[in-house]
mmCIF file of C-alpha atoms in Angstrom:
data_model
loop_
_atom_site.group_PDB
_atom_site.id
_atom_site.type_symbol
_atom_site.label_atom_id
_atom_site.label_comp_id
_atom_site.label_asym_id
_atom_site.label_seq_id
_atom_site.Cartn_x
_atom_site.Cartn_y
_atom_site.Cartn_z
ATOM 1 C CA UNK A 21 -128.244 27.885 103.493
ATOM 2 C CA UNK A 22 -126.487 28.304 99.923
ATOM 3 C CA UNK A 23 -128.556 28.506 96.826
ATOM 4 C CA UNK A 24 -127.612 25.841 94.120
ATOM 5 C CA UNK A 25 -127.604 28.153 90.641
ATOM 6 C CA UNK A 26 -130.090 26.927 88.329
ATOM 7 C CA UNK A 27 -127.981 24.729 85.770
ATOM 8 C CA UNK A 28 -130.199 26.219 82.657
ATOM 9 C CA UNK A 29 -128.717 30.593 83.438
ATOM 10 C CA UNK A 30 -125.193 29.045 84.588
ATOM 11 C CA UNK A 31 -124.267 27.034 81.657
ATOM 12 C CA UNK A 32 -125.583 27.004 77.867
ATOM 13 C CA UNK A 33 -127.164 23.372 77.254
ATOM 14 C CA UNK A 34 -126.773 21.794 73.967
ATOM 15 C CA UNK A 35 -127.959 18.673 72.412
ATOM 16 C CA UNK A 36 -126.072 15.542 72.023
ATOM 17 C CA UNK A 37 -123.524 15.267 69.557
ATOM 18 C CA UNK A 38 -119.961 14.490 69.015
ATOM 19 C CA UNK A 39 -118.690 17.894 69.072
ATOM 20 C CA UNK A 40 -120.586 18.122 72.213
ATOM 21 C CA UNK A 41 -118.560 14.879 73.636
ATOM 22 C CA UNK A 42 -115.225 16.321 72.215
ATOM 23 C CA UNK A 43 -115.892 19.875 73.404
ATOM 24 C CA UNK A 44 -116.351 18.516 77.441
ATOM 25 C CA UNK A 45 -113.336 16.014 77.078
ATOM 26 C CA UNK A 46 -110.920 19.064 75.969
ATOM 27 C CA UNK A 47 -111.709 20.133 79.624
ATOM 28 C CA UNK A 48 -110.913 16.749 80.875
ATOM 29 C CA UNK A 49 -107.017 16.090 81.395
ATOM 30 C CA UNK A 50 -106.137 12.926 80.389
ATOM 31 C CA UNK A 51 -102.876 10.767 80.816
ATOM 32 C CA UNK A 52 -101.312 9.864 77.757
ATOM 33 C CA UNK A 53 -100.312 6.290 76.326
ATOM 34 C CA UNK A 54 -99.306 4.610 73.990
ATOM 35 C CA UNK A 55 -100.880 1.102 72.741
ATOM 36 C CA UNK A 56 -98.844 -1.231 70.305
ATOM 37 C CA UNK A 57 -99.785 -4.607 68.779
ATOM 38 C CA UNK A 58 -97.827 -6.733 66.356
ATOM 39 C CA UNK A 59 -99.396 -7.695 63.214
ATOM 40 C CA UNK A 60 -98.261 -7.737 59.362
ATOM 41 C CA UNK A 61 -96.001 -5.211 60.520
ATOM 42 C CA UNK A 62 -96.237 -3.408 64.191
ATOM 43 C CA UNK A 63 -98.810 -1.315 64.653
ATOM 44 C CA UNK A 64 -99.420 1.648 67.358
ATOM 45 C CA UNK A 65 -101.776 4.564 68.589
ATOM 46 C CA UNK A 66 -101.802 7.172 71.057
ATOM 47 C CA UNK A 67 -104.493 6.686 73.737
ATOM 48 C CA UNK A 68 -106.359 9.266 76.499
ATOM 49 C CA UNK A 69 -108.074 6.582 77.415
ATOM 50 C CA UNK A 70 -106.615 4.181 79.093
ATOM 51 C CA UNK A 71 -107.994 3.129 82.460
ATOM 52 C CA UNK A 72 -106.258 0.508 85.262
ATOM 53 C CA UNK A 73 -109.582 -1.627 86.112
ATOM 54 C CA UNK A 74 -108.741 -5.016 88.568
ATOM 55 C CA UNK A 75 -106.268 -5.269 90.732
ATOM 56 C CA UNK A 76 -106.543 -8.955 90.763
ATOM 57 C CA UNK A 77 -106.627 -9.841 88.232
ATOM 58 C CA UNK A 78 -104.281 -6.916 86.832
ATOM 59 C CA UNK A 79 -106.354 -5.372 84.079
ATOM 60 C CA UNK A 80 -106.553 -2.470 82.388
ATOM 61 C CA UNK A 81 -109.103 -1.103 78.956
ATOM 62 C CA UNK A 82 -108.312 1.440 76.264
ATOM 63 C CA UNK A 83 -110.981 2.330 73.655
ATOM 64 C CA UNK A 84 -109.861 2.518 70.279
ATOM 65 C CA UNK A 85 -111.508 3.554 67.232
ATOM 66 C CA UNK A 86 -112.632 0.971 64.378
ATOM 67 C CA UNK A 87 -111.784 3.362 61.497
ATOM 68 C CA UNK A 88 -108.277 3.564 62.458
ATOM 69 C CA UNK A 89 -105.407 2.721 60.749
ATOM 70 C CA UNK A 90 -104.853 0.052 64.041
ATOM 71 C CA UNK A 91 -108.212 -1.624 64.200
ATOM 72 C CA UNK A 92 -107.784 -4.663 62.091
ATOM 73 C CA UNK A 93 -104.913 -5.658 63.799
ATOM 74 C CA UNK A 94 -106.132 -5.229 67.150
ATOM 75 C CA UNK A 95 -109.207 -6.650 66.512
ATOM 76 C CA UNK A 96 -106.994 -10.025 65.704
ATOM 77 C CA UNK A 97 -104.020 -9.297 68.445
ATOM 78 C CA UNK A 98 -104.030 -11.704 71.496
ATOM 79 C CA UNK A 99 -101.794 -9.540 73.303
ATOM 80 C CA UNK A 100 -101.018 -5.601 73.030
ATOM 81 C CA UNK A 101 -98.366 -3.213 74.715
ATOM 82 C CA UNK A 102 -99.704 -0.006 76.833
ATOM 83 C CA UNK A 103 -96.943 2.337 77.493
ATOM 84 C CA UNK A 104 -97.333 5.121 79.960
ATOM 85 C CA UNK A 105 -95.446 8.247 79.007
ATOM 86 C CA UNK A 106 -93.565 10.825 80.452
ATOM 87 C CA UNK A 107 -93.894 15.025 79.866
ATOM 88 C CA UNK A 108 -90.615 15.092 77.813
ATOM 89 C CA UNK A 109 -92.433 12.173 75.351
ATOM 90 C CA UNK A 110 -94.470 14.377 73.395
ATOM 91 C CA UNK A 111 -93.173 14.014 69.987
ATOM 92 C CA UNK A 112 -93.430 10.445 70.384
ATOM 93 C CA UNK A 113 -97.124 10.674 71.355
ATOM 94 C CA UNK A 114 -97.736 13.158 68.950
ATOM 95 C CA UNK A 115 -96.175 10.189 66.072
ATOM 96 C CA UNK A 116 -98.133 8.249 67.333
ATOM 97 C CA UNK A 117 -101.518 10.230 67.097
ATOM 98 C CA UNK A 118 -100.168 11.172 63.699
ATOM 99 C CA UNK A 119 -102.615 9.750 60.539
ATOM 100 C CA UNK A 120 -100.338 8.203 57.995
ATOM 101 C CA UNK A 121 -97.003 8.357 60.102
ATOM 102 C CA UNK A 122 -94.584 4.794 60.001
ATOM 103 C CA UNK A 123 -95.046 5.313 63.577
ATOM 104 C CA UNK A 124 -92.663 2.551 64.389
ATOM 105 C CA UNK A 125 -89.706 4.126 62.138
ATOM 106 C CA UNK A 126 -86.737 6.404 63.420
ATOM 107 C CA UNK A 127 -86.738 8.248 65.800
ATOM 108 C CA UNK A 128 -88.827 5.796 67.790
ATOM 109 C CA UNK A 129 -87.113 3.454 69.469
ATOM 110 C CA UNK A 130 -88.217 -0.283 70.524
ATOM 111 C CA UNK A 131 -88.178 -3.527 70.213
ATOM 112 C CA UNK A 132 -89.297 -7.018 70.059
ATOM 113 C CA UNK A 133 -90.934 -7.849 73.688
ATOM 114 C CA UNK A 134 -93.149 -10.892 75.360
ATOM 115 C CA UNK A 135 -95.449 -12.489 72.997
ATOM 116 C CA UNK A 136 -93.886 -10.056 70.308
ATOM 117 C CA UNK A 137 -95.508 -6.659 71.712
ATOM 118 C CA UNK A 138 -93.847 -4.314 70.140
ATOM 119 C CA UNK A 139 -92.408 -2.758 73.315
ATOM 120 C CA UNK A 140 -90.941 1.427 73.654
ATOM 121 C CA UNK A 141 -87.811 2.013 74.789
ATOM 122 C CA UNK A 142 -87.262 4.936 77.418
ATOM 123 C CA UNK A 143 -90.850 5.241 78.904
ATOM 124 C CA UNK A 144 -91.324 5.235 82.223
ATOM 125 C CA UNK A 145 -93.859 2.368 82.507
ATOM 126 C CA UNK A 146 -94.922 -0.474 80.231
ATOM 127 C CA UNK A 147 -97.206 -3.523 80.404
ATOM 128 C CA UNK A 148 -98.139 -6.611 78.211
ATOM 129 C CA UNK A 149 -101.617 -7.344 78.324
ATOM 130 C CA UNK A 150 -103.590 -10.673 76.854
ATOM 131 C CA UNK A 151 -107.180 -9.296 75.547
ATOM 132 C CA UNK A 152 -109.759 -10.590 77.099
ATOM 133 C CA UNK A 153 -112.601 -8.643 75.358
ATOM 134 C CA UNK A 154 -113.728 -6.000 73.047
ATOM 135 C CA UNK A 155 -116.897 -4.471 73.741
ATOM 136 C CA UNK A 156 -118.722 -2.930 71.474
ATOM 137 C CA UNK A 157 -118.799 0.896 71.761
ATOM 138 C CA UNK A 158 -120.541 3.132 69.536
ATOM 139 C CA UNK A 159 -117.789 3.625 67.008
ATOM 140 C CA UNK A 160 -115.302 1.983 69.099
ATOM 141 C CA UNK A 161 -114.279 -0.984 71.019
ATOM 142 C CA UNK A 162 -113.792 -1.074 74.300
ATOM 143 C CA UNK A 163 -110.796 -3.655 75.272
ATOM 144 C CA UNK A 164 -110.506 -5.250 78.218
ATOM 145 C CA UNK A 165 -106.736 -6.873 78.712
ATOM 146 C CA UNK A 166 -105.411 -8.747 81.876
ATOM 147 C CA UNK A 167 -101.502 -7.503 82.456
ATOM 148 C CA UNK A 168 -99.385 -10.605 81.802
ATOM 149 C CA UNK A 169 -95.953 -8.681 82.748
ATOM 150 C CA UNK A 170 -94.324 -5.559 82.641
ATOM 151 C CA UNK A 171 -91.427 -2.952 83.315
ATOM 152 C CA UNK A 172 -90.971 0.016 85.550
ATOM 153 C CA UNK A 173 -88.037 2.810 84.665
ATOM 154 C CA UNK A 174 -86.222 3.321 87.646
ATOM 155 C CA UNK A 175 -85.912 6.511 87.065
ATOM 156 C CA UNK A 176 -89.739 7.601 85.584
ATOM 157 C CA UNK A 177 -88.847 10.218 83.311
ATOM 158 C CA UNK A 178 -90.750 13.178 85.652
ATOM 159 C CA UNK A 179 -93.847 14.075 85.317
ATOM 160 C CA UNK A 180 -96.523 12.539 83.235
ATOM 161 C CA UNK A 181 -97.810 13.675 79.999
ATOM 162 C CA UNK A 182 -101.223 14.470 79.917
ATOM 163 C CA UNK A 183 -103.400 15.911 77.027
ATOM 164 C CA UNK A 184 -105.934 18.714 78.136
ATOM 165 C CA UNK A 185 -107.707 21.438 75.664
ATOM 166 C CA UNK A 186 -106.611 19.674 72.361
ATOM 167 C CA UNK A 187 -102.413 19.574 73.357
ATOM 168 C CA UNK A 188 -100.251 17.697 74.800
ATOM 169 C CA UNK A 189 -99.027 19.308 78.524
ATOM 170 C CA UNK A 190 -97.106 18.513 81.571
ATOM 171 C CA UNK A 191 -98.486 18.103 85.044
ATOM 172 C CA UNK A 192 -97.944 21.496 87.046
ATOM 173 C CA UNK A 193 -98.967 22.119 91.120
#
């Protein structure tokens, strides 16, 4: 018979608290995206947490935070662009995650796409996606988008990235 350790000698407890949350994700390796609305002017933000949720109907969500720089015009967008990116991408998901960057400028490359989604050039996967909700989250919203169409590289780009302990990585066996 093996002997479960007792949770409270094997690991250090502490309280709630968003360090607490941040701490565990950096252990969680995440695939990286990219989400893009049009508004004013494009906007765009990396996201770890995108998640593929109905098959039928095709849906996906993303969370996104409503303090950034994004919010207000995702909070009025009827349709947004997720882009799924590849291991050599990470200075475009890096712009992307950068605070105060024109995200949308040179070197980044894209273009005009269905329902004007600002769509990337060169990723491996894309997908325009009509909201359907946003949930209230905490400090976030949780959206909920049914895939209206999309594109496929045929040649993927290798490896996804991922993010895991604070950086963006590649995928290794």
């Amino acid at each position: 018979m093996t002997v479960q350790p007792d949770l409270a000698t094997s690991h250090a407890r502490h309280p709630a608290s968003p360090a607490l949350l941040r701490s565990a994700f950096r252990r969680h390796a995440a695939g990286v995206a990219v989400v893009t609305a049009s508004g004013a002017r494009p906007v765009g933000f990396t996201a770890t947490s995108v998640t593929s949720v109905s098959a039928e109907p095709p849906m996906v969500s993303f969370g996104v935070g409503t303090g950034s720089s994004s919010w207000p015009a995702l909070a009025e967008a009827e349709y947004v662009g997720v882009h799924i990116l590849a291991e050599g991408q990470r200075e475009l998901a890096a712009t992307f995650a950068r605070s105060g960057a024109d995200r949308f400028a040179p070197p980044t490359r894209w273009s005009t796409g269905p329902h004007g989604v600002p769509v990337l050039d060169g990723v491996p996967a894309w997908l325009v996606c009509r909201v359907v909700a946003l949930v209230p989250a905490g400090d976030h919203r949780l959206v909920l988008a049914e895939v209206v169409v999309g594109g496929l590289d045929e040649e993927p780009g290798g490896p996804p990235l991922v993010y895991h302990q604070g950086r963006f990585r590649g995928l290794r066996d």
